[in-house]
Short mmCIF file of C-alpha atoms and ligand atoms in Angstrom, two decimals:
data_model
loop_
_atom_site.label_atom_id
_atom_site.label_comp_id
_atom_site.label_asym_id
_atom_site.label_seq_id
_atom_site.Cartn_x
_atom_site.Cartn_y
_atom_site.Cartn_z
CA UNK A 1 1.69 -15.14 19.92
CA UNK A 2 5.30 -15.83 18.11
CA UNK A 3 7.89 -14.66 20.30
CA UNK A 4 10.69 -14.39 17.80
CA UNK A 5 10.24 -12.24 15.13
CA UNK A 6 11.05 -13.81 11.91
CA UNK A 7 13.10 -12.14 9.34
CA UNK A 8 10.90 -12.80 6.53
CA UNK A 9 7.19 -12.13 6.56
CA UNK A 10 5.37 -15.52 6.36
CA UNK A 11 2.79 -15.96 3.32
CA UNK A 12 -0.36 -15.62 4.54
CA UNK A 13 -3.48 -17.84 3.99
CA UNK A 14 -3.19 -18.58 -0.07
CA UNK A 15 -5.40 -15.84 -1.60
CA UNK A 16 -7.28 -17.47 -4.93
CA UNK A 17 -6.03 -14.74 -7.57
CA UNK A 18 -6.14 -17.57 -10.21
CA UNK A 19 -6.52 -21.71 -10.40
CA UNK A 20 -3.24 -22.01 -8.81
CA UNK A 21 -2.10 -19.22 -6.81
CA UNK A 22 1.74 -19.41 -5.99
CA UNK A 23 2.23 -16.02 -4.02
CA UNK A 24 5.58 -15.45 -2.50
CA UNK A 25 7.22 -12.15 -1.39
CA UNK A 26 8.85 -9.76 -3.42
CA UNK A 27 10.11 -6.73 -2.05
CA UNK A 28 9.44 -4.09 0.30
CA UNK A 29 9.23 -0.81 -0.57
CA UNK A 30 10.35 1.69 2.26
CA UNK A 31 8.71 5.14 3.16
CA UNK A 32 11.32 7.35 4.53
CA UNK A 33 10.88 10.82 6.09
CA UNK A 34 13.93 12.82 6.11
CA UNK A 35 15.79 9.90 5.24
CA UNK A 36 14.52 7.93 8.52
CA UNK A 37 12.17 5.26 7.66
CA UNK A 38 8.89 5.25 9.01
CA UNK A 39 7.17 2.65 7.61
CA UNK A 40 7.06 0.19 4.44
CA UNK A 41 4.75 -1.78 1.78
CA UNK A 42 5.27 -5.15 1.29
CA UNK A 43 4.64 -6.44 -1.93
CA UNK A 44 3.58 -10.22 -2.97
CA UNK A 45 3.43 -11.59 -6.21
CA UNK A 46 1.61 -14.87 -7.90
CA UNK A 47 4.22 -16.59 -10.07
CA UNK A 48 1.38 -17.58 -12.24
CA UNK A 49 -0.88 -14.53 -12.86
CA UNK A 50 2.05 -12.05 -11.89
CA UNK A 51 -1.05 -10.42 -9.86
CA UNK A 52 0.83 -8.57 -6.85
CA UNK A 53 -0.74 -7.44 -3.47
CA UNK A 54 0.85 -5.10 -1.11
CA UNK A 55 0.56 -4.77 2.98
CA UNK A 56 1.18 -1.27 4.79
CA UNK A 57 3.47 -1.56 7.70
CA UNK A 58 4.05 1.01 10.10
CA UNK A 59 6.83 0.84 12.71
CA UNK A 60 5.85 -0.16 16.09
CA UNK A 61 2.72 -1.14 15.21
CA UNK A 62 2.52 -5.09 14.75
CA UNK A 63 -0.89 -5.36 12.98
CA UNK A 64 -2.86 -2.49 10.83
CA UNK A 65 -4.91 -3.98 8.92
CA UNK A 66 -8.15 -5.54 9.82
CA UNK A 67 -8.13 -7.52 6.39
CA UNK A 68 -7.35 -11.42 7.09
CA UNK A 69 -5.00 -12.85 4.53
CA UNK A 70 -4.21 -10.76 1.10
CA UNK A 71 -6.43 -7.65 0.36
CA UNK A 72 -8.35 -8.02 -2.81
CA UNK A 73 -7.42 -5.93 -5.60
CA UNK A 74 -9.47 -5.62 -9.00
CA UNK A 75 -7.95 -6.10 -12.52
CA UNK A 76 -8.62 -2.11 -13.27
CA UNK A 77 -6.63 -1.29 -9.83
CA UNK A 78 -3.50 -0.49 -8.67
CA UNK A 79 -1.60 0.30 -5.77
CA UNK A 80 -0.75 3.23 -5.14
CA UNK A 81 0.57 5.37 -1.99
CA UNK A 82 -1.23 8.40 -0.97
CA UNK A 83 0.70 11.38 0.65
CA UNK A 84 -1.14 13.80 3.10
CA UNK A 85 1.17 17.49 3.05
CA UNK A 86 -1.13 18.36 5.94
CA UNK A 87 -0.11 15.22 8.23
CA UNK A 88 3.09 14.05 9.50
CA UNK A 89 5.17 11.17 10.67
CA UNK A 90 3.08 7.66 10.57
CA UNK A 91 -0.18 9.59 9.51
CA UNK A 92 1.20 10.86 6.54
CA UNK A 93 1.26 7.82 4.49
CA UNK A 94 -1.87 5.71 3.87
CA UNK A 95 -1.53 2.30 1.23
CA UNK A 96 -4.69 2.16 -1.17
CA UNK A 97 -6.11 0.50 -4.60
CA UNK A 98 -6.85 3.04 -7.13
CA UNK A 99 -8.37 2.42 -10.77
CA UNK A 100 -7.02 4.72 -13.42
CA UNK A 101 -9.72 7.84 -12.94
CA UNK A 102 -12.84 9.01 -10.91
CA UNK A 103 -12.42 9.60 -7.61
CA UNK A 104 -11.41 7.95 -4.23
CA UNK A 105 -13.39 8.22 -0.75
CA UNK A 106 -10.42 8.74 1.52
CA UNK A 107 -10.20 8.51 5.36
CA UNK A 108 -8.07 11.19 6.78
CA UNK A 109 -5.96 10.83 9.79
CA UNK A 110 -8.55 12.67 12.02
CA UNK A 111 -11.33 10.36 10.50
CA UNK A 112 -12.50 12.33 8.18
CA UNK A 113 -13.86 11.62 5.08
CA UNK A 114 -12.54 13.30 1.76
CA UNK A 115 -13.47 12.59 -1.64
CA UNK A 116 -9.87 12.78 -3.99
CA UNK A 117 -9.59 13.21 -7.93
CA UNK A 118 -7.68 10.63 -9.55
CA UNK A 119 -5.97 11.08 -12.87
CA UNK A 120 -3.97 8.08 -14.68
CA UNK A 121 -3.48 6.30 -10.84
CA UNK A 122 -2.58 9.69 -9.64
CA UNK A 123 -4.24 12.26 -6.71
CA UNK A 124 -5.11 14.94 -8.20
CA UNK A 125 -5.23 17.66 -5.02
CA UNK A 126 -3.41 20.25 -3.44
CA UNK A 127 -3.09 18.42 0.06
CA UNK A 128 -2.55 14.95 -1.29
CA UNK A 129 0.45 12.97 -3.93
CA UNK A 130 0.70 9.58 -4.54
CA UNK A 131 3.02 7.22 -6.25
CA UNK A 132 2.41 3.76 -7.52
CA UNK A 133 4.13 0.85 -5.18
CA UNK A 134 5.15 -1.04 -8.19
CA UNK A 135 7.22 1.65 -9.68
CA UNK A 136 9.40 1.54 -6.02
CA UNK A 137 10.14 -1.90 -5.70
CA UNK A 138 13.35 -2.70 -3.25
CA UNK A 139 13.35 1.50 -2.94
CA UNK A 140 12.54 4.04 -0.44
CA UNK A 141 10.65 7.07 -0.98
CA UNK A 142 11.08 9.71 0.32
CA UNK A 143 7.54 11.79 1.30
ZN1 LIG B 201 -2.43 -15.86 -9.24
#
């Protein structure tokens, strides 16, 4: 239990992306609603195989993700934000990997499960946008 909270978000465990991973943090990338933000991404990047890996944080909630150290993500993925029209505040947001087409098994806020299309990294869906983390670097979007 840290008491202080420290500015910076430490790098956690080293995640083996290549022979020698050097992952330090980039950038967040803030998710605003109505110009108030309500949560971020933080994005990571290996100096060496410029692989990055991104972390969704929500406000007032210290820990979301059950996934100890960095999240995997494949070669053929990216990250990408997905947008629920139907939700709102903290619920409207979720932080997942994508590859470039097929379709996505997504959990909805009330735990349901939904299958999305995805087009070139995009939902395709009348409920659901997206937009790739990458593209939003030291940014807020607005959603
Ligand atoms: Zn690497």
């Amino acid at each position: 239990m840290s008491e202080t909270p420290s500015e910076t978000p430490k790098t956690p465990e080293i995640y083996k992306c290549c022979d020698n991973p050097q992952i330090t943090y980039l950038a967040p990338v803030n998710i605003n609603i109505d110009e108030r933000t309500v949560g971020s991404v933080d994005v990571w990047r290996c100096a060496v195989c410029m692989k990055s890996f991104c972390e969704e944080k929500s406000l007032g909630i210290d820990s979301i993700t059950d996934i100890v150290g960095m999240p995997r993500i494949e070669d053929d993925e990216k990250w990408v934000v997905i947008i629920s029209k139907l939700q709102k505040g903290k619920d409207k947001w979720k932080l997942v990997k994508l590859k470039q087409n097929g379709m996505i098994k997504f959990e909805t806020a009330d735990e349901k499960v939904i299958e999305l299309k995805i087009q070139d990294y995009k939902i395709i869906d009348d409920y659901h946008s997206s937009f790739l983390v990458l593209d939003h670097i030291h940014h807020a979007v607005e959603i």
